[in-house]
Coordinates of C-alpha atoms and ligand atoms in Angstrom, one line a residue:
Chain A
X934 CA 34.8 128.9 205.7
X935 CA 34.8 125.1 206.2
X936 CA 36.8 122.0 205.5
X937 CA 35.8 121.9 201.8
X938 CA 38.1 124.6 200.5
X939 CA 37.4 128.2 201.5
X940 CA 33.6 128.1 200.7
X941 CA 30.9 128.0 203.3
X942 CA 27.3 126.8 203.1
X943 CA 26.1 130.4 202.3
X944 CA 28.3 130.5 199.2
X945 CA 26.8 127.2 197.9
X946 CA 23.3 128.2 198.9
X947 CA 23.6 131.4 196.9
X948 CA 24.8 129.5 193.9
X949 CA 21.9 127.0 194.2
X950 CA 19.4 129.8 194.5
X951 CA 20.7 131.3 191.2
X952 CA 20.5 128.0 189.5
X953 CA 16.9 127.3 190.7
X954 CA 15.8 130.9 189.8
X955 CA 17.1 130.3 186.3
X956 CA 14.7 127.3 185.9
X957 CA 17.5 124.7 186.1
X958 CA 15.3 122.7 188.5
X959 CA 15.9 121.5 192.0
X960 CA 17.3 118.1 191.2
X961 CA 19.7 119.3 188.4
X962 CA 20.8 122.2 190.6
X963 CA 21.5 120.0 193.6
X964 CA 23.5 117.6 191.4
X965 CA 25.5 120.5 189.9
X966 CA 26.4 121.9 193.3
X967 CA 27.5 118.4 194.4
X968 CA 29.7 118.1 191.3
X969 CA 31.1 121.6 191.8
X970 CA 32.1 120.7 195.4
X971 CA 34.1 117.7 194.2
X972 CA 35.7 119.9 191.4
X973 CA 36.7 122.5 194.1
X974 CA 38.1 119.8 196.4
X975 CA 39.7 117.9 193.6
X976 CA 41.4 120.9 192.0
X977 CA 42.1 122.9 195.2
X978 CA 40.1 125.9 194.0
X979 CA 40.2 128.7 196.5
X980 CA 38.7 131.8 195.0
X981 CA 35.0 132.6 194.2
X982 CA 36.0 133.6 190.6
X983 CA 37.6 130.3 190.0
X984 CA 34.6 128.5 191.6
X985 CA 32.3 130.3 189.2
X986 CA 34.4 129.5 186.3
X987 CA 34.4 125.8 187.3
X988 CA 30.6 125.9 187.5
X989 CA 30.3 127.5 184.1
X990 CA 32.6 124.8 182.7
X991 CA 30.3 122.1 184.2
X992 CA 27.2 123.7 182.8
X993 CA 28.7 124.3 179.3
X994 CA 29.8 120.6 179.3
X995 CA 26.2 119.5 180.0
X996 CA 24.9 121.5 177.0
X997 CA 25.6 119.3 174.0
X998 CA 25.7 121.2 170.7
X999 CA 25.6 120.5 167.0
X1000 CA 24.2 123.1 164.7
X1001 CA 22.1 122.2 161.7
X1002 CA 24.1 120.6 158.9
X1003 CA 25.3 123.0 156.1
X1004 CA 25.0 120.4 153.4
X1005 CA 21.8 118.5 152.6
X1006 CA 22.7 115.5 150.5
X1007 CA 19.2 114.0 150.5
X1008 CA 16.8 116.3 148.6
X1009 CA 14.5 117.5 150.1
X1010 CA 15.9 117.7 153.6
X1011 CA 12.8 117.5 155.7
X1012 CA 12.5 119.3 159.0
X1013 CA 9.4 118.7 161.1
X1014 CA 8.7 121.4 163.7
X1015 CA 6.7 120.4 166.8
X1016 CA 5.9 121.6 170.3
X1017 CA 3.2 122.8 172.6
X1018 CA 1.0 125.8 172.0
X1019 CA 2.4 129.3 171.5
X1020 CA 6.1 128.5 171.9
X1021 CA 7.2 130.0 168.6
X1022 CA 7.1 127.1 166.0
X1023 CA 5.7 129.1 163.1
X1024 CA 7.9 132.1 163.7
X1025 CA 11.0 129.8 164.0
X1026 CA 10.1 128.2 160.7
X1027 CA 10.0 131.7 159.1
X1028 CA 13.4 132.5 160.6
X1029 CA 14.9 129.2 159.3
X1030 CA 13.4 129.8 155.9
X1031 CA 15.2 133.2 155.9
X1032 CA 18.5 131.6 156.9
X1033 CA 18.4 128.8 154.3
X1034 CA 17.2 131.2 151.6
X1035 CA 20.1 133.5 152.3
X1036 CA 22.4 130.5 152.0
X1037 CA 21.1 129.9 148.5
X1038 CA 18.8 127.0 149.3
X1039 CA 15.5 126.5 147.7
X1040 CA 13.0 126.3 150.6
X1041 CA 9.4 125.1 150.9
X1042 CA 7.1 125.6 153.8
X1043 CA 4.3 123.1 154.5
X1044 CA 1.3 124.4 156.4
X1045 CA 0.4 121.3 158.3
X1046 CA -1.2 123.3 161.1
X1047 CA -4.7 123.0 159.7
X1048 CA -6.4 123.6 163.0
X1049 CA -5.7 127.0 164.5
X1050 CA -7.3 130.2 163.4
X1051 CA -5.0 132.2 161.1
X1052 CA -2.2 129.6 161.2
X1053 CA -2.0 129.0 157.5
X1054 CA -2.2 132.8 156.8
X1055 CA 0.6 133.4 159.3
X1056 CA 2.9 130.8 157.6
X1057 CA 2.0 132.1 154.2
X1058 CA 3.2 135.6 155.1
X1059 CA 6.5 134.1 156.3
X1060 CA 6.8 132.2 153.0
X1061 CA 6.3 135.4 151.1
X1062 CA 8.8 137.3 153.2
X1063 CA 11.5 134.7 152.7
X1064 CA 10.6 133.8 149.1
X1065 CA 9.9 130.2 150.1
X1066 CA 7.5 128.0 148.2
X1067 CA 4.3 127.3 150.1
X1068 CA 1.9 124.3 150.3
X1069 CA -1.4 124.3 152.2
X1070 CA -4.9 123.0 152.1
X1071 CA -8.3 124.2 153.4
X1072 CA -8.7 124.7 157.1
X1073 CA -9.6 121.5 158.9
X1074 CA -7.8 119.3 156.3
X1075 CA -5.9 116.3 157.5
X1076 CA -2.4 117.5 158.5
X1077 CA -0.8 114.3 157.3
X1078 CA -2.3 115.0 153.9
X1079 CA -0.7 118.4 153.8
X1080 CA 2.7 116.9 154.8
X1081 CA 2.3 114.4 151.9
X1082 CA 1.4 117.0 149.4
X1083 CA 4.4 119.2 150.5
X1084 CA 6.8 116.3 150.1
X1085 CA 5.5 115.4 146.7
X1086 CA 5.7 119.1 145.6
X1087 CA 9.2 119.4 147.1
X1088 CA 10.4 116.4 145.1
X1089 CA 8.8 117.7 141.9
X1090 CA 10.3 121.2 142.3
X1091 CA 13.8 120.2 143.4
X1092 CA 13.4 121.8 146.8
X1093 CA 16.5 121.7 149.0
X1094 CA 14.8 122.1 152.4
X1095 CA 11.2 121.4 153.3
X1096 CA 10.1 122.7 156.7
X1097 CA 6.7 121.4 158.0
X1098 CA 4.7 123.4 160.6
X1099 CA 2.4 121.6 162.9
X1100 CA -0.3 122.7 165.3
X1101 CA 0.7 123.3 168.9
X1102 CA -0.3 120.4 171.1
X1103 CA 0.0 119.7 174.8
X1104 CA 1.8 116.5 175.3
X1105 CA -0.9 115.0 177.6
X1106 CA -3.5 115.1 174.8
X1107 CA -3.3 111.5 173.5
X1108 CA -5.4 112.1 170.4
X1109 CA -3.2 115.0 169.3
X1110 CA 0.0 113.0 169.9
X1111 CA -1.5 110.2 167.8
X1112 CA -2.2 112.7 165.1
X1113 CA 1.5 113.6 165.2
X1114 CA 2.5 110.0 165.0
X1115 CA 0.4 109.6 161.9
X1116 CA 2.0 112.7 160.3
X1117 CA 5.5 111.1 160.9
X1118 CA 4.3 107.7 159.5
X1119 CA 3.0 109.4 156.3
X1120 CA 6.3 111.3 156.0
X1121 CA 8.4 108.2 156.4
X1122 CA 6.3 106.2 153.9
X1123 CA 6.8 109.0 151.4
X1124 CA 10.5 109.2 152.0
X1125 CA 12.1 106.6 154.3
X1126 CA 15.0 108.8 155.5
X1127 CA 12.5 111.7 156.4
X1128 CA 12.0 113.5 158.6
X1129 CA 15.7 114.3 158.7
X1130 CA 15.3 116.6 161.6
X1131 CA 12.5 116.8 164.2
X1132 CA 12.8 120.0 166.1
X1133 CA 11.0 120.4 169.4
X1134 CA 10.5 124.1 170.1
X1135 CA 10.6 125.0 173.7
X1136 CA 9.8 128.5 175.2
X1137 CA 12.6 129.8 177.4
X1138 CA 9.9 131.0 179.9
X1139 CA 8.8 127.4 180.5
X1140 CA 9.5 125.8 183.9
X1141 CA 9.9 122.1 184.7
X1142 CA 7.1 121.0 182.4
X1143 CA 9.6 121.3 179.6
X1144 CA 11.0 118.0 180.7
X1145 CA 7.6 116.3 180.3
X1146 CA 7.2 117.9 176.9
X1147 CA 10.6 116.6 175.8
X1148 CA 10.0 113.2 177.2
X1149 CA 6.6 112.6 175.6
X1150 CA 7.4 114.1 172.2
X1151 CA 10.7 112.1 172.1
X1152 CA 9.0 108.9 173.1
X1153 CA 6.3 109.3 170.5
X1154 CA 8.1 110.6 167.5
X1155 CA 11.8 110.9 168.3
X1156 CA 13.2 114.4 168.7
X1157 CA 16.6 115.3 167.1
X1158 CA 17.0 118.8 168.3
X1159 CA 15.7 121.6 170.5
X1160 CA 15.1 125.2 169.6
X1161 CA 14.8 127.5 172.7
X1162 CA 12.8 130.6 171.9
X1163 CA 12.2 134.0 173.6
X1164 CA 15.7 134.2 175.1
X1165 CA 15.5 137.9 174.4
X1166 CA 13.2 138.1 177.5
X1167 CA 14.4 137.9 181.1
X1168 CA 13.9 134.1 181.5
X1169 CA 17.3 132.5 181.6
X1170 CA 16.0 129.3 179.9
X1171 CA 17.8 127.1 182.4
X1172 CA 15.6 124.2 181.4
X1173 CA 17.9 123.9 178.4
X1174 CA 20.5 122.5 180.9
X1175 CA 18.1 119.9 182.3
X1176 CA 16.9 119.0 178.7
X1177 CA 20.4 118.5 177.3
X1178 CA 21.5 116.5 180.4
X1179 CA 18.5 114.3 180.6
X1180 CA 18.0 113.6 176.9
X1181 CA 21.4 114.1 175.3
X1182 CA 19.6 115.9 172.5
X1183 CA 21.3 119.1 171.3
X1184 CA 20.0 122.6 171.3
X1185 CA 20.2 123.5 167.6
X1186 CA 19.1 127.2 167.6
X1187 CA 17.9 129.9 169.9
X1188 CA 15.2 132.5 169.2
X1189 CA 16.0 136.0 170.4
X1190 CA 13.2 138.1 169.0
X1191 CA 10.2 138.2 166.6
X1192 CA 12.0 139.3 163.4
X1193 CA 13.3 137.1 160.6
X1194 CA 17.0 137.5 161.7
X1195 CA 16.4 136.7 165.3
X1196 CA 17.6 133.2 165.2
X1197 CA 21.1 132.3 166.4
X1198 CA 23.2 129.1 166.6
X1199 CA 23.4 127.8 170.1
X1200 CA 26.7 128.6 171.8
X1201 CA 27.0 126.9 175.3
X1202 CA 29.7 129.3 176.5
X1203 CA 27.8 132.6 175.9
X1204 CA 24.6 130.9 177.0
X1205 CA 26.1 129.9 180.3
X1206 CA 27.6 133.4 180.7
X1207 CA 24.2 134.9 180.3
X1208 CA 22.6 132.3 182.6
X1209 CA 24.9 133.0 185.6
X1210 CA 25.5 136.7 184.8
Chain B
X1478 CA 2.5 111.4 197.1
X1479 CA 2.9 114.2 199.6
X1480 CA 0.5 112.9 202.3
X1481 CA 2.3 109.5 202.4
X1482 CA 5.7 111.1 202.6
X1483 CA 4.6 113.1 205.6
X1484 CA 3.0 110.1 207.3
X1485 CA 6.3 108.3 207.1
X1486 CA 8.2 111.3 208.4
X1487 CA 5.9 111.7 211.4
X1488 CA 5.6 107.9 212.0
X1489 CA 9.3 107.6 212.9
X1490 CA 9.1 110.5 215.3
X1491 CA 5.8 109.5 217.1
X1492 CA 7.6 107.6 219.8
X1493 CA 9.7 110.6 220.8
X1494 CA 6.8 112.6 222.3
X1495 CA 6.8 116.2 221.1
X1496 CA 7.1 117.1 217.5
X1497 CA 10.1 119.4 217.2
X1498 CA 11.1 122.2 214.9
X1499 CA 13.4 119.7 213.2
X1500 CA 10.6 117.4 212.4
X1501 CA 8.6 120.2 210.9
X1502 CA 11.7 121.4 209.0
X1503 CA 12.2 118.0 207.4
X1504 CA 8.5 117.8 206.3
X1505 CA 8.9 121.4 205.1
X1506 CA 11.8 120.4 202.9
X1507 CA 9.5 118.0 201.1
X1508 CA 6.9 120.8 200.6
X1509 CA 9.7 123.0 199.2
X1510 CA 10.7 120.3 196.7
X1511 CA 7.0 119.9 195.7
X1512 CA 6.5 123.6 195.2
X1513 CA 9.8 124.0 193.2
X1514 CA 8.9 121.1 191.0
X1515 CA 5.6 122.9 190.5
X1516 CA 7.4 126.0 189.3
X1517 CA 6.5 128.2 192.3
X1518 CA 9.1 131.0 192.4
X1519 CA 11.9 130.2 194.8
X1520 CA 11.6 133.4 196.8
X1521 CA 7.8 132.8 197.2
X1522 CA 8.6 129.2 198.3
X1523 CA 11.0 130.3 201.0
X1524 CA 8.5 132.9 202.3
X1525 CA 5.7 130.3 202.2
X1526 CA 7.6 127.6 203.9
X1527 CA 8.7 130.0 206.7
X1528 CA 5.1 131.2 207.2
X1529 CA 3.7 127.7 207.2
X1530 CA 6.4 126.3 209.5
X1531 CA 5.3 128.8 212.1
X1532 CA 1.6 127.8 211.6
X1533 CA 2.4 124.1 211.7
X1534 CA 4.3 124.4 215.0
X1535 CA 1.3 126.2 216.4
X1536 CA -1.2 123.7 215.1
X1537 CA -2.1 120.6 217.1
X1538 CA -0.3 118.1 214.9
X1539 CA 0.9 115.7 217.6
X1540 CA -2.5 115.1 219.1
X1541 CA -3.8 114.1 215.7
X1542 CA -4.0 110.4 214.9
X1543 CA -2.6 111.1 211.5
X1544 CA -0.1 113.9 212.0
X1545 CA 1.0 113.6 208.4
X1546 CA -2.5 114.3 207.1
X1547 CA -2.9 117.2 209.7
X1548 CA 0.4 118.7 208.4
X1549 CA -0.7 118.5 204.8
X1550 CA -4.0 120.1 205.8
X1551 CA -2.2 123.1 207.2
X1552 CA 0.0 123.4 204.1
X1553 CA -3.0 123.0 201.8
X1554 CA -5.2 125.4 203.6
X1555 CA -2.5 128.1 203.6
X1556 CA -2.0 127.6 199.9
X1557 CA -5.7 127.8 199.1
X1558 CA -6.1 130.9 201.3
X1559 CA -3.1 132.6 199.6
X1560 CA -4.6 132.0 196.1
X1561 CA -8.2 132.7 196.9
X1562 CA -7.4 135.6 199.2
X1563 CA -8.1 138.3 196.7
X1564 CA -11.1 136.7 195.1
X1565 CA -13.8 139.1 193.9
X1566 CA -16.5 139.1 191.2
X1567 CA -15.8 140.8 187.9
X1568 CA -17.1 144.4 188.2
X1569 CA -19.3 145.0 185.1
X1570 CA -22.0 147.6 184.9
X1571 CA -25.5 146.9 183.5
X1572 CA -26.1 150.3 181.9
X1573 CA -23.0 151.1 180.0
X1574 CA -20.2 149.7 177.9
X1575 CA -17.8 147.5 179.8
X1576 CA -14.2 147.3 178.7
X1577 CA -11.7 144.6 179.1
X1578 CA -8.0 144.6 178.0
X1579 CA -5.9 141.5 177.8
X1580 CA -2.1 141.8 178.0
X1581 CA 0.9 139.5 178.5
X1582 CA 4.0 137.9 177.0
X1583 CA 4.1 136.5 173.4
X1584 CA 2.2 133.3 172.9
X1585 CA 0.5 133.2 176.3
X1586 CA -3.0 132.8 174.9
X1587 CA -4.4 136.3 174.8
X1588 CA -6.1 136.2 171.3
X1589 CA -7.8 132.8 172.0
X1590 CA -8.8 134.0 175.5
X1591 CA -10.4 137.2 174.0
X1592 CA -12.7 135.0 172.0
X1593 CA -13.4 132.8 175.0
X1594 CA -14.3 135.8 177.2
X1595 CA -16.6 137.3 174.5
X1596 CA -18.4 133.9 174.3
X1597 CA -18.5 133.5 178.1
X1598 CA -20.1 136.9 178.6
X1599 CA -22.5 136.6 175.6
X1600 CA -23.9 133.5 177.3
X1601 CA -24.6 135.7 180.3
X1602 CA -26.6 138.1 178.2
X1603 CA -23.9 140.5 177.0
X1604 CA -23.5 141.9 173.5
X1605 CA -19.7 141.6 173.0
X1606 CA -17.4 143.3 170.5
X1607 CA -13.9 142.1 169.9
X1608 CA -11.3 144.8 169.1
X1609 CA -8.2 143.7 167.4
X1610 CA -5.4 146.0 168.6
X1611 CA -2.5 143.7 167.7
X1612 CA -0.9 145.2 164.6
X1613 CA 2.4 143.7 165.4
X1614 CA 2.2 140.0 165.1
X1615 CA 1.9 138.3 161.7
X1616 CA -1.7 137.6 160.9
X1617 CA -3.0 138.5 164.3
X1618 CA -6.0 140.3 163.0
X1619 CA -6.8 137.4 160.7
X1620 CA -6.7 135.1 163.7
X1621 CA -9.2 137.2 165.7
X1622 CA -11.3 137.8 162.6
X1623 CA -11.6 134.0 162.0
X1624 CA -12.4 133.4 165.7
X1625 CA -15.1 136.1 165.7
X1626 CA -16.7 134.8 162.5
X1627 CA -16.9 131.2 163.9
X1628 CA -18.7 132.6 167.0
X1629 CA -20.7 135.2 165.1
X1630 CA -19.2 137.9 167.4
X1631 CA -18.2 141.1 165.5
X1632 CA -14.6 142.1 165.4
X1633 CA -13.5 145.7 165.0
X1634 CA -10.1 146.2 163.3
X1635 CA -8.3 148.5 160.9
X1636 CA -5.1 147.3 159.3
X1637 CA -4.0 150.8 158.4
X1638 CA -4.2 152.3 162.0
X1639 CA -2.1 152.1 165.1
X1640 CA -3.1 150.1 168.2
X1641 CA -4.1 153.3 170.0
X1642 CA -6.2 154.5 167.1
X1643 CA -8.0 151.1 166.6
X1644 CA -8.7 151.1 170.4
X1645 CA -10.2 154.6 170.3
X1646 CA -12.2 154.0 167.2
X1647 CA -13.3 150.5 168.3
X1648 CA -14.6 151.8 171.6
X1649 CA -16.4 154.7 169.9
X1650 CA -18.0 152.2 167.5
X1651 CA -19.0 150.0 170.5
X1652 CA -20.7 152.9 172.2
X1653 CA -22.5 154.0 169.0
X1654 CA -23.7 150.5 168.2
X1655 CA -24.8 149.7 171.7
X1656 CA -22.5 146.9 172.6
X1657 CA -22.4 146.1 176.3
X1658 CA -18.8 144.6 176.3
X1659 CA -15.6 145.4 174.4
X1660 CA -12.8 142.9 174.7
X1661 CA -9.5 144.3 173.5
X1662 CA -6.7 142.1 172.2
X1663 CA -3.2 143.4 172.4
X1664 CA 0.1 142.2 171.0
X1665 CA 2.3 139.9 173.0
X1666 CA 5.3 141.9 174.3
X1667 CA 8.3 141.7 176.6
X1668 CA 8.0 143.6 179.9
X1669 CA 11.5 144.9 179.2
X1670 CA 10.6 146.4 175.8
X1671 CA 10.2 150.0 176.8
X1672 CA 8.5 151.1 173.5
X1673 CA 6.0 148.3 173.6
X1674 CA 5.2 148.8 177.3
X1675 CA 4.7 152.5 176.6
X1676 CA 2.3 151.7 173.8
X1677 CA 0.4 149.4 176.2
X1678 CA 0.3 152.0 178.9
X1679 CA -1.1 154.6 176.4
X1680 CA -3.7 152.2 175.2
X1681 CA -4.9 151.4 178.7
X1682 CA -5.0 155.1 179.6
X1683 CA -7.2 155.7 176.6
X1684 CA -9.4 152.7 177.1
X1685 CA -10.0 153.1 180.8
X1686 CA -10.9 149.4 181.2
X1687 CA -13.1 148.0 183.8
X1688 CA -10.9 144.9 183.9
X1689 CA -7.2 144.6 182.8
X1690 CA -6.2 140.9 182.7
X1691 CA -2.7 139.6 182.7
X1692 CA -2.7 136.4 180.6
X1693 CA -0.1 134.0 181.8
X1694 CA 0.8 130.5 180.7
X1695 CA 0.3 127.7 183.2
X1696 CA 3.7 126.2 182.2
X1697 CA 5.6 129.4 183.1
X1698 CA 8.7 129.0 185.3
X1699 CA 10.5 131.1 187.9
X1700 CA 10.6 134.4 185.9
X1701 CA 6.8 134.6 185.6
X1702 CA 6.3 136.7 188.7
X1703 CA 8.9 139.2 187.6
X1704 CA 7.0 139.7 184.3
X1705 CA 3.7 140.1 186.1
X1706 CA 5.2 142.6 188.5
X1707 CA 6.4 144.8 185.6
X1708 CA 3.1 144.7 183.8
X1709 CA 1.3 145.5 187.0
X1710 CA 3.6 148.4 187.6
X1711 CA 2.9 149.8 184.1
X1712 CA -0.8 149.2 183.6
X1713 CA -2.3 148.3 187.0
X1714 CA -3.8 144.8 186.5
X1715 CA -7.2 143.9 187.9
X1716 CA -6.9 140.2 187.4
X1717 CA -5.0 137.2 186.0
X1718 CA -6.1 134.5 183.6
X1719 CA -4.0 131.3 183.5
X1720 CA -4.1 129.5 180.2
X1721 CA -3.3 126.0 179.0
X1722 CA -4.4 124.4 182.3
X1723 CA -5.6 121.4 180.3
X1724 CA -1.9 120.5 180.1
X1725 CA 0.0 118.7 182.9
X1726 CA 1.9 121.7 184.2
X1727 CA 1.4 122.0 187.9
X1728 CA 0.9 125.8 187.4
X1729 CA 3.0 127.1 190.4
X1730 CA 3.6 130.4 188.6
X1731 CA 0.0 131.2 189.5
X1732 CA 0.8 131.1 193.2
X1733 CA 3.8 133.3 192.7
X1734 CA 1.9 135.9 190.7
X1735 CA -1.1 135.9 193.1
X1736 CA 1.2 136.2 196.1
X1737 CA 3.3 139.0 194.8
X1738 CA 0.8 141.2 192.9
X1739 CA -2.3 140.5 195.0
X1740 CA -5.0 140.6 192.3
X1741 CA -7.5 137.7 191.8
X1742 CA -7.1 134.9 189.3
X1743 CA -10.4 135.0 187.6
X1744 CA -10.4 132.4 184.9
X1745 CA -8.4 129.5 183.6
X1746 CA -8.0 128.4 180.0
X1747 CA -8.7 124.7 179.6
X1748 CA -8.6 124.1 175.9
X1749 CA -8.0 125.5 172.5
X1750 CA -11.7 125.9 171.6
X1751 CA -13.7 129.0 172.5
X1752 CA -15.7 127.1 175.2
X1753 CA -12.4 126.2 177.0
X1754 CA -12.8 128.7 179.8
X1755 CA -13.5 128.0 183.4
X1756 CA -13.7 129.9 186.7
X1757 CA -10.7 129.6 189.0
X1758 CA -11.1 127.4 192.1
X1759 CA -8.2 128.0 194.6
X1760 CA -8.7 124.6 196.4
X1761 CA -8.4 122.7 193.2
X1762 CA -5.3 124.7 192.2
X1763 CA -3.8 124.1 195.7
X1764 CA -3.9 120.3 195.3
X1765 CA -2.6 120.5 191.7
X1766 CA 0.4 122.6 192.8
X1767 CA 1.2 120.3 195.7
X1768 CA 1.0 117.4 193.3
Ligands
GTP3049 N1 10.3 137.9 171.9 C1 10.2 136.8 171.2 N2 9.0 136.4 170.7 C2 8.9 135.3 169.9 C3 10.1 134.5 169.6 N3 9.7 133.4 168.9 C4 8.4 133.6 168.7 N4 7.9 134.7 169.3 C5 6.5 135.2 169.4 O1 5.8 134.3 170.1 C6 4.4 134.3 169.6 C7 4.0 132.9 169.2 O2 4.7 132.5 168.1 P1 4.2 131.4 167.0 O3 5.3 131.3 166.0 O4 2.8 131.8 166.6 O5 4.1 130.2 168.0 P2 3.6 128.7 167.6 O6 4.3 127.8 168.4 O7 3.6 128.5 166.2 O8 2.1 128.8 168.2 P3 0.9 127.8 167.9 O9 1.0 127.4 166.4 O10 -0.3 128.6 168.2 O11 1.1 126.7 168.8 C8 4.4 135.3 168.5 O12 4.0 136.6 169.0 C9 5.8 135.4 168.1 O13 6.2 136.6 167.5 C10 11.4 134.9 170.2 O14 12.4 134.3 170.0 N5 11.3 136.0 171.0
GTP3050 N1 -4.5 123.7 175.1 C1 -4.7 125.0 175.2 N2 -4.2 125.8 174.3 C2 -4.5 127.2 174.4 C3 -5.2 127.7 175.5 N3 -5.2 129.1 175.3 C4 -4.5 129.3 174.2 N4 -4.1 128.2 173.6 C5 -3.3 128.0 172.4 O1 -2.1 128.7 172.6 C6 -1.5 129.1 171.4 C7 -1.3 130.6 171.5 O2 -2.5 131.3 171.7 P1 -2.7 132.8 171.2 O3 -4.1 133.1 171.5 O4 -2.3 132.9 169.7 O5 -1.7 133.5 172.1 P2 -1.4 135.1 172.1 O6 -1.0 135.4 173.5 O7 -2.5 135.9 171.5 O8 -0.1 135.1 171.3 P3 0.6 136.5 170.7 O9 -0.4 137.4 170.2 O10 1.6 136.0 169.7 O11 1.3 137.1 171.9 C8 -2.6 128.8 170.3 O12 -2.2 127.6 169.8 C9 -3.8 128.6 171.1 O13 -4.8 127.7 170.5 C10 -5.7 126.8 176.5 O14 -6.3 127.2 177.5 N5 -5.4 125.5 176.3
MG3051 MG1 2.1 128.0 164.9
MG3052 MG1 -2.4 137.2 170.0

């Protein structure tokens, strides 16, 4: 025990270990421990349980949250889904289609991943499963052209929600990020208020590179929400904390499995509980 | 970057004569930060910094004109040795069918890597067959079919059968038709999914592969080593392939995995196209991880 309440260095080191192992990152973890120390001193906290609770409160506070709006005044409400390769974009779109469909919304899916083998087929099956409309073109088509077609079709058919899939792309690939800028320009030109939501899908197993992903995607096309996938695994997805804190962008949804129902609203309190155990 | 940081640390202690444990400790904290930023597992970082501290104290850093550079060399050499320590050539036979299985978490790049491996070995004179044993993921067989067609590499699949059945029939087909290499794609799965791990274990037991690769994503974080350990425990991995190395992830998960499960990292994925496969070079990876 030391002068700062009844907690010694070993107590704080153990906490910092847990935060780092959860992918919260060295800088964010060190900052959290510093803030915890002043909470403990300022509030005269003396038990480990209370210290843990204080840390959880700090973490939950850092995790901004707003779930997707339930009403969609502009029709179609356009959601653009982006992110690096393999994170779960297409599957997340399938889950969202299921959710909106169940809420009585007319949904359309736009297959603007015209590059990857089997991508259009994969999204087509999700559209069939969730009874969503589906727009696609031949492989290798210009993705911006698919986005345009999908928007025109959505307007014509009175679609409530249009969700556009895009190809996975690593943020350091300038030509691919340019392609994404063009897709957004074409969307905006077609409907000035669109895209109404730009979701960056982040894999919970990702380490510190998630911060780079968020920074670049946000700089180039503006991100309005995160979806953290694969939280049914053993990764704690601590990068969500660093993401929320550094960008002030909310985590909209979390993916907890491969099935259509495996999408949940983000709840900071239960998330933090799972994070710290 | 790291070398400059160490130069400034050691510069201010030059005048004091002997480099002490404290000086090394301070420099080691910078190494720790670099490794954590690179996603090396924290437990591996602690063990590595302890081992290297001992080595650094033993090395002749003070007598060097540039102690910072000397220090970095000790760190870098240790890192490269750790990652290249288990290196060995792929063990294929010239007179019979060779079998490769790819396994890993969802989305790590297995299906794409199957096509890359088939192409890589065809260029070396093999006659490869791709076997599509992922009956789980939406349109997985379509994906491998399309990749195979674009490369003119045959793909064996059967949408009506189980992964184990497809594996058995695919290998029998490969034998009959005289292929020299069978590359088996499997569904992405969680290491904590008992049913899926049991399915994978049964598949590997039936296939008796010459190489069993764990396919890991270069951007994986702290948990990657735990996943690799579990897969290794269930199906005894013979190697690792690290994908998406064309990104700007430092790839520290590679160090953790190699350190903890002790199998070689054979290839890295460096692009989405079938030619995006390279051999792994520990020295290059060491400087990438150190940033
Ligand atoms: N366990 C688990 N698996 C998921 C989750 N979300 C997606 N997946 C799986 O992750 C893999 C990749 O999902 P996709 O939807 O194809 O990912 P993507 O981002 O569209 O991939 P690309 O288009 O190739 O960049 C698939 O096997 C999915 O079933 C999740 O929340 N949990
Ligand atoms: N840039 C880049 N992308 C890659 C690399 N390897 C795979 N990918 C991409 O990563 C995404 C996922 O690849 P898949 O081959 O579908 O991954 P998987 O492990 O088979 O996925 P599941 O079967 O769902 O578990 C695709 O968009 C691939 O094009 C690589 O080395 N570099
Ligand atoms: Mg996709
Ligand atoms: Mg696959």
